[in-house]
Structures are given as C-alpha cells and as structure tokens.
Amino acid sequence: GAVVSQHPSWVICKSGTSVKIECRSLDFQATTMFWYRQFPKQSLMLMATSNEGSKATYEQGVEKDKFLINHASLTLSTLTVTSAHPEDSSFYICSARGWGHMNTEAFFGQGTRLTVV
Amino acid sequence: EDKVVQSPLSLVVHEGDTVTLNCSYEVTNFRSLLWYKQEKKAPTFLFMLTSSGIEKKSGRLSSILDKKELFSILNITATQTGDSAVYLCAVPHTGTASKLTFGTGTRLQVTL
C-alpha cells in the first residue's frame, strides 16, 4: 500500500516553455502532498506543501508564480514550472500523506528529472 | 530553525566492509527521525526511530537513536555494491509534523 506515482520520469523542454509534472496517490487518498527539488549532489529541498482543495504553502524563496501547484483532488497534485529556464533544471520529487498515516510518514513518487535547454 | 547534519559527506569502502553513517539533529519538538536510501531516483524508506536506545534492524542494515545526544547512526554490515547510494536522514518539521527537513546525505560507494 501507499504507492505514489509521478509522471513523467524525465522531460526535456525548451527555455521559455512550461512543463507540468503529475503526482498521483494510487491506493490512498492524499490529503497532503509535498513537492521537493533536488540539485545534483545536494539534498532534497522542500518547495511547497499542498492540501487538497486549498492553496499551496510555499517555502521561503520559492516563487509561487513560477511553480504553480494544484491539488484539486485527493489523488492528484500537479506542479507546473512556467517559463522554464536552464537554472530550473533539477530533480523534482513529490511525496504524499493520507488519512491514517502517521504524521511523520512520507511516501515518495519516483521523481522527475527536468532538463531545460 | 530545524537542522540536520550528516557525516561523512561521502565514503568509499570495499565490498564486505562495515560502515557507520551519522546524523545529528536540532529540532525544537522532536517526534521522530527517518532514514532513507536514494539511488538514482526518489528516496526509499528505511527506518523511522522514535525511542532512544532501541535498535531497528532490517537485514544487514540497522539504526539506533540517541535522544540525549541528539544523533542517530545507520550501520551497514557486509556491504555489497548494491548498497551504493545516498543515505538521507530527515526529521519532521517542528511546526508542521508532515514536513521533513533533510540532511545533505552521505554518498556511499561500495567497490569490488
């Protein structure tokens, strides 16, 4: 149980275009989803927390107009990187938690490697 | 501000060696400490520790927590090349239990 699927696993896009990444909880209802970014040889940095049906809470320094997060249903959250630039190239990972999960548990998706050229 | 520091940053060992990875933390309201293994993709969960002195074990991996000294160790015995990965330590955020603060990780490479 507690499977989180992230799609796509990798994407290459041109500078200036937008990219959407999906995160789905397959066998539970994800009341809270988290989006992380990881640069090469660095740790995971939390970008934002989203609760189903409400606006995401962004961490300090993360531009909410650039990284649009939508958590419209209990099984799907999306992260859209708008007007992507090469410096946005990174590994993006989502994690999710649902009712009945301990508040310290986090189930991760497979991650999406974004390359902006 | 919550803080998690891991050491060493990287480590190269021969297959069969035993390694010990360290994680120290500073949190206002400690709930638990989690260990993850990250290969090329997203982290996979290893252990969650909440009580001092109680060893958690899974095969060749084991971990223990010291809440007095604010650290945890992850041991891997009889290492194999498949253990090569980044090992991450994380603690739930003081304010919001669901958020995790990660350490920088220890990059372990096991050679033949």
Coordinates of N, CA and C in Angstrom, one line a residue:
Chain A
G1 N 0.8 -1.2 0.0 CA 0.0 0.0 0.0 C 0.8 1.3 0.0
A2 N 0.2 2.4 -0.1 CA 0.8 3.7 -0.1 C 1.8 3.9 -1.2
V3 N 1.2 3.8 -2.4 CA 2.1 3.9 -3.6 C 1.8 5.3 -4.2
V4 N 2.9 6.0 -4.5 CA 2.8 7.3 -5.2 C 3.5 7.2 -6.5
S5 N 2.7 7.7 -7.5 CA 3.3 7.6 -8.9 C 3.5 9.0 -9.4
Q6 N 4.6 9.2 -10.0 CA 4.9 10.6 -10.5 C 5.2 10.4 -12.0
H7 N 4.8 11.4 -12.8 CA 4.9 11.3 -14.2 C 5.1 12.7 -14.8
P8 N 6.0 12.9 -15.8 CA 6.9 11.9 -16.4 C 8.1 11.7 -15.5
S9 N 8.8 10.7 -15.8 CA 10.1 10.4 -15.0 C 11.2 11.3 -15.5
W10 N 11.1 11.7 -16.7 CA 12.1 12.7 -17.2 C 11.5 13.5 -18.3
V11 N 11.9 14.7 -18.5 CA 11.4 15.6 -19.5 C 12.5 16.6 -19.9
I12 N 12.6 16.9 -21.2 CA 13.5 17.9 -21.7 C 12.6 18.9 -22.4
C13 N 12.8 20.2 -22.1 CA 11.9 21.2 -22.7 C 12.8 22.4 -23.1
K14 N 12.3 23.2 -24.0 CA 13.0 24.4 -24.4 C 12.8 25.5 -23.4
S15 N 13.7 26.4 -23.3 CA 13.7 27.5 -22.4 C 12.5 28.4 -22.8
G16 N 11.7 28.8 -21.8 CA 10.6 29.6 -22.1 C 9.3 28.9 -22.1
T17 N 9.3 27.6 -22.2 CA 8.1 26.8 -22.2 C 7.7 26.4 -20.8
S18 N 6.5 25.8 -20.7 CA 6.0 25.3 -19.4 C 6.0 23.8 -19.3
V19 N 6.2 23.3 -18.2 CA 6.2 21.8 -18.0 C 5.3 21.5 -16.8
K20 N 4.5 20.4 -17.0 CA 3.6 20.0 -15.9 C 4.0 18.6 -15.5
I21 N 4.2 18.5 -14.1 CA 4.5 17.2 -13.5 C 3.4 16.8 -12.7
E22 N 3.0 15.5 -12.8 CA 1.9 15.0 -12.1 C 2.3 14.0 -10.9
C23 N 1.6 14.1 -9.9 CA 1.9 13.2 -8.7 C 0.5 12.6 -8.3
R24 N 0.5 11.3 -8.3 CA -0.8 10.6 -8.0 C -0.6 9.6 -6.9
S25 N -1.5 9.6 -6.0 CA -1.6 8.5 -5.0 C -2.5 7.4 -5.5
L26 N -1.9 6.2 -5.6 CA -2.6 5.2 -6.3 C -3.6 4.4 -5.5
D27 N -3.3 4.2 -4.2 CA -4.1 3.4 -3.4 C -4.5 4.0 -2.0
F28 N -4.4 5.3 -2.0 CA -4.9 6.0 -0.8 C -5.2 7.5 -1.2
Q29 N -6.0 8.1 -0.3 CA -6.3 9.5 -0.6 C -5.3 10.4 0.1
A30 N -4.7 11.2 -0.8 CA -3.6 12.0 -0.3 C -4.1 13.4 0.2
T31 N -4.3 13.6 1.5 CA -4.8 14.8 2.0 C -3.7 15.9 1.9
T32 N -2.4 15.5 1.9 CA -1.3 16.5 1.9 C -0.3 15.9 0.9
M33 N 0.2 16.8 0.0 CA 1.3 16.5 -0.9 C 2.4 17.5 -0.7
F34 N 3.6 17.0 -0.9 CA 4.8 17.9 -0.8 C 5.6 17.8 -2.1
W35 N 6.1 19.0 -2.5 CA 7.0 19.0 -3.6 C 8.4 19.4 -3.2
Y36 N 9.4 18.6 -3.7 CA 10.8 18.9 -3.3 C 11.5 19.1 -4.6
R37 N 12.7 19.7 -4.5 CA 13.6 19.9 -5.6 C 15.0 19.4 -5.1
Q38 N 15.7 18.8 -6.0 CA 17.0 18.3 -5.6 C 18.0 18.6 -6.7
F39 N 19.0 19.4 -6.4 CA 20.0 19.7 -7.4 C 21.1 18.6 -7.2
P40 N 21.9 18.4 -8.2 CA 23.0 17.4 -8.2 C 23.8 17.4 -6.9
K41 N 23.9 16.3 -6.3 CA 24.8 16.1 -5.1 C 24.3 17.0 -3.9
Q42 N 23.1 17.4 -4.0 CA 22.5 18.1 -2.8 C 21.3 17.4 -2.3
S43 N 20.9 17.8 -1.1 CA 19.7 17.1 -0.5 C 18.4 17.6 -1.1
L44 N 17.3 17.0 -0.6 CA 16.0 17.5 -1.0 C 15.7 18.7 -0.3
M45 N 15.2 19.7 -1.1 CA 14.7 21.0 -0.5 C 13.2 21.1 -0.7
L46 N 12.5 21.2 0.3 CA 11.0 21.4 0.2 C 10.7 22.7 -0.5
M47 N 9.8 22.6 -1.5 CA 9.4 23.8 -2.2 C 8.0 24.2 -1.7
A48 N 7.1 23.3 -1.5 CA 5.8 23.7 -1.1 C 5.0 22.5 -0.6
T49 N 4.0 22.8 0.2 CA 3.1 21.9 0.8 C 1.7 22.2 0.3
S50 N 1.0 21.2 -0.2 CA -0.4 21.5 -0.6 C -1.4 20.5 0.0
N51 N -2.5 21.1 0.4 CA -3.6 20.3 1.0 C -4.7 20.3 0.0
E52 N -5.4 19.2 -0.2 CA -6.4 19.1 -1.2 C -7.5 20.2 -1.0
G53 N -7.7 20.8 -2.1 CA -8.8 21.8 -2.2 C -8.4 23.2 -1.7
S54 N -7.1 23.4 -1.2 CA -6.7 24.7 -0.8 C -5.4 25.1 -1.5
K55 N -5.0 26.4 -1.3 CA -3.8 26.9 -1.9 C -2.6 26.3 -1.3
A56 N -1.6 26.1 -2.1 CA -0.3 25.6 -1.6 C 0.4 26.6 -0.7
T57 N 1.2 26.1 0.2 CA 2.0 26.9 1.1 C 3.4 26.8 0.6
Y58 N 4.0 27.9 0.1 CA 5.4 27.8 -0.4 C 6.4 28.1 0.6
E59 N 7.6 27.5 0.5 CA 8.7 27.8 1.3 C 9.3 29.1 0.9
Q60 N 10.0 29.7 1.8 CA 10.7 30.9 1.6 C 11.6 30.8 0.4
G61 N 11.6 31.8 -0.5 CA 12.5 31.8 -1.7 C 11.9 31.0 -2.9
V62 N 10.8 30.4 -2.8 CA 10.2 29.7 -3.9 C 9.1 30.6 -4.5
E63 N 9.3 30.8 -5.8 CA 8.3 31.7 -6.5 C 7.0 31.0 -6.8
K64 N 6.0 31.4 -6.2 CA 4.7 30.7 -6.4 C 4.1 30.9 -7.8
D65 N 4.5 32.1 -8.4 CA 4.0 32.3 -9.8 C 4.8 31.5 -10.8
K66 N 5.9 31.0 -10.4 CA 6.7 30.3 -11.4 C 6.5 28.8 -11.2
F67 N 6.2 28.4 -10.0 CA 6.0 26.9 -9.7 C 4.5 26.8 -9.2
L68 N 3.7 26.6 -10.2 CA 2.2 26.5 -9.9 C 1.9 25.1 -9.4
I69 N 1.2 25.1 -8.2 CA 0.8 23.8 -7.7 C -0.7 23.7 -7.6
N70 N -1.2 22.6 -8.1 CA -2.7 22.4 -8.0 C -2.9 21.1 -7.3
H71 N -3.8 21.1 -6.4 CA -4.1 19.8 -5.7 C -5.6 19.7 -5.6
A72 N -6.2 19.5 -6.8 CA -7.6 19.6 -7.0 C -8.4 18.4 -6.5
S73 N -7.7 17.3 -6.4 CA -8.4 16.1 -5.9 C -7.6 15.3 -4.9
L74 N -8.1 14.4 -4.3 CA -7.4 13.6 -3.2 C -6.4 12.6 -3.7
T75 N -6.3 12.5 -5.0 CA -5.4 11.6 -5.6 C -4.4 12.2 -6.6
L76 N -4.5 13.5 -6.8 CA -3.7 14.1 -7.8 C -3.2 15.5 -7.4
S77 N -1.9 15.8 -7.5 CA -1.4 17.1 -7.4 C -0.5 17.3 -8.6
T78 N -0.5 18.6 -9.1 CA 0.4 18.9 -10.2 C 1.3 20.0 -9.9
L79 N 2.5 20.0 -10.5 CA 3.4 21.1 -10.4 C 3.7 21.5 -11.8
T80 N 3.5 22.8 -12.1 CA 3.8 23.3 -13.4 C 4.9 24.3 -13.2
V81 N 6.0 24.1 -13.9 CA 7.1 25.0 -14.0 C 6.9 25.9 -15.2
T82 N 6.6 27.2 -14.9 CA 6.2 28.1 -16.0 C 7.4 28.8 -16.5
S83 N 7.4 29.1 -17.8 CA 8.5 29.8 -18.4 C 9.9 29.3 -17.9
A84 N 10.1 28.0 -18.2 CA 11.3 27.3 -17.6 C 12.6 27.9 -18.2
H85 N 13.6 27.9 -17.3 CA 14.9 28.4 -17.7 C 15.9 27.3 -17.4
P86 N 17.1 27.3 -18.0 CA 18.1 26.3 -17.7 C 18.3 26.1 -16.2
E87 N 18.3 27.2 -15.4 CA 18.5 27.1 -14.0 C 17.4 26.3 -13.2
D88 N 16.3 26.1 -13.9 CA 15.2 25.3 -13.3 C 15.5 23.8 -13.5
S89 N 16.5 23.4 -14.2 CA 16.8 22.0 -14.5 C 17.2 21.4 -13.1
S90 N 16.5 20.3 -12.8 CA 16.7 19.7 -11.4 C 15.9 18.4 -11.4
F91 N 15.9 17.8 -10.3 CA 15.2 16.6 -10.0 C 14.0 17.0 -9.1
Y92 N 12.8 16.8 -9.5 CA 11.6 17.2 -8.7 C 10.9 16.0 -8.2
I93 N 10.7 16.0 -6.9 CA 10.1 14.8 -6.3 C 8.9 15.2 -5.4
C94 N 7.8 14.4 -5.6 CA 6.6 14.7 -4.7 C 6.5 13.6 -3.6
S95 N 5.9 13.9 -2.6 CA 5.6 12.9 -1.6 C 4.1 13.2 -1.1
A96 N 3.5 12.2 -0.5 CA 2.1 12.3 -0.2 C 1.8 11.6 1.2
R97 N 0.8 12.1 1.8 CA 0.4 11.5 3.1 C -1.1 11.5 3.1
G98 N -1.7 10.5 3.7 CA -3.2 10.5 3.8 C -3.7 10.2 5.1
W99 N -5.0 10.1 5.2 CA -5.7 9.8 6.5 C -5.2 8.5 7.0
G100 N -4.9 8.4 8.2 CA -4.5 7.1 8.8 C -3.0 7.0 8.8
H101 N -2.3 7.8 8.0 CA -0.8 7.7 8.0 C -0.3 8.5 9.2
M102 N 0.7 8.0 9.8 CA 1.3 8.8 10.9 C 1.8 10.1 10.3
N103 N 1.8 11.1 11.1 CA 2.2 12.4 10.6 C 3.7 12.6 10.3
T104 N 4.4 11.5 10.5 CA 5.8 11.6 10.1 C 6.1 10.7 8.9
E105 N 5.1 10.1 8.4 CA 5.4 9.3 7.2 C 5.3 10.1 5.9
A106 N 6.1 9.7 5.0 CA 6.1 10.4 3.7 C 6.3 9.3 2.6
F107 N 5.4 9.2 1.7 CA 5.6 8.2 0.6 C 5.9 9.0 -0.7
F108 N 7.1 8.6 -1.3 CA 7.6 9.4 -2.4 C 7.2 8.8 -3.7
G109 N 7.1 9.8 -4.7 CA 7.0 9.4 -6.1 C 8.4 9.1 -6.6
Q110 N 8.5 8.7 -7.9 CA 9.7 8.2 -8.4 C 10.6 9.4 -8.8
G111 N 10.0 10.6 -8.8 CA 10.8 11.8 -9.2 C 10.8 12.1 -10.7
T112 N 11.0 13.3 -11.0 CA 11.0 13.8 -12.4 C 12.3 14.6 -12.7
R113 N 13.0 14.1 -13.6 CA 14.3 14.9 -14.0 C 14.0 15.8 -15.1
L114 N 14.0 17.1 -14.8 CA 13.7 18.2 -15.8 C 15.0 18.7 -16.3
T115 N 15.1 18.8 -17.6 CA 16.3 19.4 -18.2 C 15.7 20.5 -19.1
V116 N 16.1 21.7 -18.9 CA 15.7 22.9 -19.8 C 16.9 23.3 -20.6
V117 N 16.6 23.3 -21.9 CA 17.7 23.6 -22.9 C 17.5 24.9 -23.6
Chain B
E1 N 15.4 27.2 13.9 CA 15.3 26.5 12.7 C 15.8 25.1 12.8
D2 N 15.0 24.2 12.4 CA 15.4 22.8 12.4 C 16.6 22.5 11.6
K3 N 17.5 21.6 12.1 CA 18.7 21.4 11.4 C 19.1 19.9 11.4
V4 N 19.6 19.4 10.3 CA 20.0 18.0 10.3 C 21.4 18.0 9.6
V5 N 22.3 17.4 10.2 CA 23.7 17.3 9.7 C 24.2 15.9 9.6
Q6 N 24.6 15.5 8.4 CA 25.1 14.1 8.2 C 26.6 14.1 8.0
S7 N 27.2 13.0 8.4 CA 28.6 12.8 8.2 C 28.9 11.3 8.0
P8 N 29.9 11.0 7.3 CA 30.6 11.9 6.4 C 29.8 12.2 5.2
L9 N 30.3 13.2 4.4 CA 29.5 13.5 3.2 C 29.6 12.4 2.1
S10 N 30.8 11.8 2.1 CA 30.9 10.7 1.1 C 31.9 9.7 1.7
L11 N 31.8 8.5 1.2 CA 32.5 7.4 1.7 C 32.7 6.3 0.7
V12 N 33.9 5.8 0.5 CA 34.2 4.7 -0.4 C 34.7 3.5 0.4
V13 N 34.1 2.4 0.3 CA 34.5 1.2 1.0 C 34.6 0.0 0.1
H14 N 35.2 -1.0 0.5 CA 35.3 -2.3 -0.2 C 34.1 -3.2 0.1
E15 N 33.7 -4.0 -0.8 CA 32.6 -4.9 -0.5 C 33.0 -5.8 0.7
G16 N 32.0 -6.0 1.6 CA 32.3 -6.8 2.8 C 32.6 -5.9 4.0
D17 N 33.0 -4.7 3.8 CA 33.3 -3.8 4.9 C 32.0 -3.4 5.7
T18 N 32.1 -2.9 6.9 CA 31.0 -2.4 7.7 C 31.1 -0.9 7.7
V19 N 30.0 -0.2 7.5 CA 30.1 1.3 7.6 C 29.1 1.8 8.6
T20 N 29.4 3.0 9.1 CA 28.5 3.6 10.1 C 28.3 5.1 9.6
L21 N 27.1 5.4 9.4 CA 26.7 6.7 8.9 C 26.1 7.5 10.1
N22 N 26.4 8.8 10.2 CA 26.0 9.6 11.3 C 25.0 10.7 10.9
C23 N 24.1 10.9 11.8 CA 23.1 12.0 11.6 C 22.9 12.7 12.9
S24 N 23.1 14.0 13.0 CA 22.8 14.7 14.2 C 21.7 15.8 13.9
Y25 N 21.0 16.1 14.8 CA 19.8 17.0 14.6 C 19.6 18.0 15.7
E26 N 18.9 19.0 15.3 CA 18.4 20.1 16.2 C 17.0 20.4 15.9
V27 N 16.1 20.0 16.7 CA 14.7 20.3 16.5 C 14.1 20.8 17.8
T28 N 13.1 21.7 17.8 CA 12.5 22.2 19.0 C 11.7 21.1 19.7
N29 N 10.9 20.4 18.8 CA 10.0 19.4 19.4 C 10.1 18.1 18.6
F30 N 11.0 17.3 19.1 CA 11.4 16.1 18.4 C 10.2 15.1 18.4
R31 N 10.0 14.5 17.2 CA 8.9 13.5 17.1 C 9.5 12.2 16.7
S32 N 10.4 12.3 15.6 CA 11.0 11.1 15.1 C 12.1 11.4 14.2
L33 N 12.9 10.4 13.8 CA 14.0 10.6 12.8 C 13.8 9.5 11.8
L34 N 14.0 9.8 10.5 CA 13.8 8.9 9.5 C 15.1 8.7 8.6
W35 N 15.3 7.5 8.2 CA 16.4 7.2 7.3 C 15.9 6.8 5.9
Y36 N 16.5 7.3 4.9 CA 16.1 6.9 3.5 C 17.3 6.5 2.7
K37 N 17.1 5.7 1.7 CA 18.1 5.4 0.8 C 17.7 5.9 -0.6
Q38 N 18.6 6.7 -1.2 CA 18.3 7.2 -2.5 C 19.3 6.7 -3.5
E39 N 18.9 6.0 -4.5 CA 19.7 5.6 -5.6 C 19.5 6.6 -6.7
K40 N 19.2 6.2 -7.9 CA 19.1 7.2 -8.9 C 17.8 8.0 -8.9
K41 N 16.8 7.5 -8.2 CA 15.5 8.1 -8.2 C 15.1 8.6 -6.8
A42 N 13.8 8.5 -6.5 CA 13.4 9.1 -5.3 C 13.8 8.2 -4.1
P43 N 13.8 8.8 -2.9 CA 14.2 8.1 -1.7 C 13.3 6.9 -1.4
T44 N 13.9 5.9 -0.9 CA 13.0 4.8 -0.4 C 13.2 4.7 1.2
F45 N 12.2 4.5 1.8 CA 12.2 4.5 3.3 C 12.9 3.3 3.9
L46 N 13.7 3.6 4.9 CA 14.5 2.5 5.6 C 13.9 2.3 7.0
F47 N 14.1 3.4 7.8 CA 13.7 3.3 9.2 C 13.0 4.5 9.7
M48 N 12.2 4.4 10.7 CA 11.7 5.5 11.5 C 12.0 5.2 13.0
L49 N 12.7 6.1 13.6 CA 13.1 6.0 15.0 C 12.4 7.0 15.9
T50 N 11.9 6.5 17.0 CA 11.2 7.5 17.9 C 11.8 7.4 19.3
S51 N 12.3 6.2 19.7 CA 12.7 6.0 21.0 C 14.2 5.8 21.1
S52 N 14.8 6.3 22.1 CA 16.3 6.1 22.3 C 16.7 4.7 22.6
G53 N 17.8 4.3 22.1 CA 18.4 3.0 22.5 C 17.8 1.8 22.0
I54 N 16.7 1.9 21.2 CA 16.1 0.7 20.6 C 16.5 0.6 19.2
E55 N 17.2 -0.5 18.9 CA 17.8 -0.7 17.6 C 16.7 -1.2 16.6
K56 N 16.7 -0.6 15.5 CA 15.8 -1.1 14.4 C 16.7 -1.8 13.4
K57 N 16.2 -3.0 12.9 CA 17.1 -3.8 12.1 C 16.3 -4.3 10.9
S58 N 17.0 -4.3 9.8 CA 16.4 -4.9 8.6 C 17.5 -5.5 7.7
G59 N 17.7 -6.8 7.9 CA 18.8 -7.5 7.2 C 20.1 -7.0 7.7
R60 N 20.9 -6.5 6.7 CA 22.3 -6.0 7.1 C 22.3 -4.6 7.6
L61 N 21.1 -3.9 7.6 CA 21.0 -2.5 8.0 C 20.4 -2.5 9.4
S62 N 21.0 -1.6 10.2 CA 20.4 -1.3 11.5 C 20.6 0.1 11.8
S63 N 19.8 0.6 12.7 CA 19.9 2.0 13.1 C 19.4 2.2 14.6
I64 N 20.0 3.2 15.2 CA 19.7 3.5 16.6 C 19.7 5.0 16.8
L65 N 18.9 5.4 17.8 CA 18.7 6.8 18.1 C 19.2 7.1 19.5
D66 N 19.8 8.2 19.7 CA 20.2 8.7 21.0 C 19.6 10.1 21.2
K67 N 18.5 10.2 21.9 CA 17.8 11.4 22.0 C 18.5 12.4 23.0
K68 N 19.3 11.8 23.8 CA 20.0 12.7 24.8 C 21.1 13.5 24.0
E69 N 21.9 12.8 23.2 CA 23.0 13.4 22.4 C 22.5 13.9 21.1
L70 N 21.3 13.7 20.7 CA 20.7 14.2 19.5 C 21.3 13.7 18.2
F71 N 21.5 12.4 18.2 CA 22.0 11.8 16.9 C 21.5 10.4 16.7
S72 N 21.7 10.0 15.5 CA 21.4 8.6 15.1 C 22.5 8.1 14.2
I73 N 22.6 6.8 14.2 CA 23.6 6.1 13.3 C 22.9 5.1 12.5
L74 N 23.4 4.9 11.3 CA 22.9 3.8 10.4 C 24.1 2.9 10.1
N75 N 24.0 1.7 10.5 CA 25.0 0.7 10.2 C 24.7 -0.2 9.1
I76 N 25.7 -0.5 8.3 CA 25.5 -1.4 7.2 C 26.7 -2.4 7.3
T77 N 26.3 -3.7 7.6 CA 27.4 -4.7 7.7 C 27.5 -5.5 6.4
A78 N 28.7 -6.0 6.2 CA 28.9 -6.9 5.0 C 28.4 -6.2 3.7
T79 N 28.9 -5.0 3.5 CA 28.4 -4.1 2.4 C 28.5 -4.8 1.0
Q80 N 27.6 -4.5 0.2 CA 27.6 -5.0 -1.2 C 27.5 -3.8 -2.2
T81 N 27.8 -4.1 -3.4 CA 27.8 -3.0 -4.4 C 26.4 -2.4 -4.5
G82 N 25.4 -3.2 -4.3 CA 24.0 -2.7 -4.3 C 23.7 -1.7 -3.2
D83 N 24.6 -1.6 -2.2 CA 24.3 -0.6 -1.1 C 24.8 0.8 -1.5
S84 N 25.5 0.9 -2.7 CA 25.9 2.2 -3.1 C 24.7 3.1 -3.4
A85 N 24.7 4.2 -2.7 CA 23.6 5.1 -2.8 C 23.9 6.3 -1.9
V86 N 22.9 7.2 -1.9 CA 23.0 8.3 -1.0 C 22.0 8.0 0.2
Y87 N 22.5 8.1 1.4 CA 21.6 7.8 2.5 C 21.3 9.1 3.2
L88 N 20.0 9.3 3.3 CA 19.4 10.6 3.8 C 18.8 10.4 5.1
C89 N 19.0 11.4 6.0 CA 18.4 11.4 7.3 C 17.4 12.6 7.3
A90 N 16.3 12.4 7.9 CA 15.3 13.5 8.0 C 14.5 13.6 9.3
V91 N 14.1 14.7 9.7 CA 13.3 14.9 10.8 C 12.0 15.7 10.5
P92 N 10.9 15.4 11.0 CA 9.7 16.2 10.8 C 9.9 17.6 11.3
H93 N 9.3 18.5 10.6 CA 9.4 19.9 10.9 C 8.8 20.2 12.3
T94 N 9.4 21.1 13.0 CA 8.8 21.4 14.4 C 7.4 21.9 14.3
G95 N 7.2 22.9 13.4 CA 5.9 23.5 13.3 C 4.8 22.6 12.7
T96 N 5.1 22.0 11.6 CA 4.2 21.2 10.9 C 4.8 19.8 10.8
A97 N 4.2 18.8 11.5 CA 4.8 17.5 11.6 C 5.0 16.8 10.2
S98 N 4.2 17.2 9.2 CA 4.2 16.5 8.0 C 5.5 16.9 7.2
K99 N 6.0 18.1 7.3 CA 7.1 18.5 6.5 C 8.4 17.9 7.1
L100 N 9.3 17.5 6.2 CA 10.5 16.9 6.6 C 11.7 17.8 6.2
T101 N 12.6 17.9 7.2 CA 13.9 18.6 7.0 C 14.9 17.5 6.7
F102 N 15.6 17.5 5.6 CA 16.5 16.5 5.2 C 18.0 17.0 5.5
G103 N 18.8 16.1 5.8 CA 20.2 16.3 5.8 C 20.8 16.3 4.4
T104 N 22.1 16.6 4.3 CA 22.7 16.7 3.0 C 22.9 15.3 2.4
G105 N 22.9 14.3 3.3 CA 23.1 13.0 2.8 C 24.5 12.5 2.9
T106 N 24.7 11.2 2.9 CA 26.0 10.6 2.8 C 26.0 9.7 1.6
R107 N 27.0 10.1 0.7 CA 27.1 9.3 -0.6 C 28.0 8.1 -0.3
L108 N 27.5 6.9 -0.4 CA 28.3 5.7 -0.1 C 28.6 5.0 -1.4
Q109 N 29.8 4.7 -1.6 CA 30.2 3.9 -2.8 C 30.9 2.6 -2.3
V110 N 30.4 1.5 -2.7 CA 30.9 0.2 -2.4 C 31.6 -0.4 -3.6
T111 N 32.9 -0.6 -3.5 CA 33.7 -1.1 -4.7 C 34.0 -2.6 -4.5
L112 N 34.3 -3.3 -5.6 CA 34.6 -4.7 -5.5 C 36.0 -4.9 -5.0

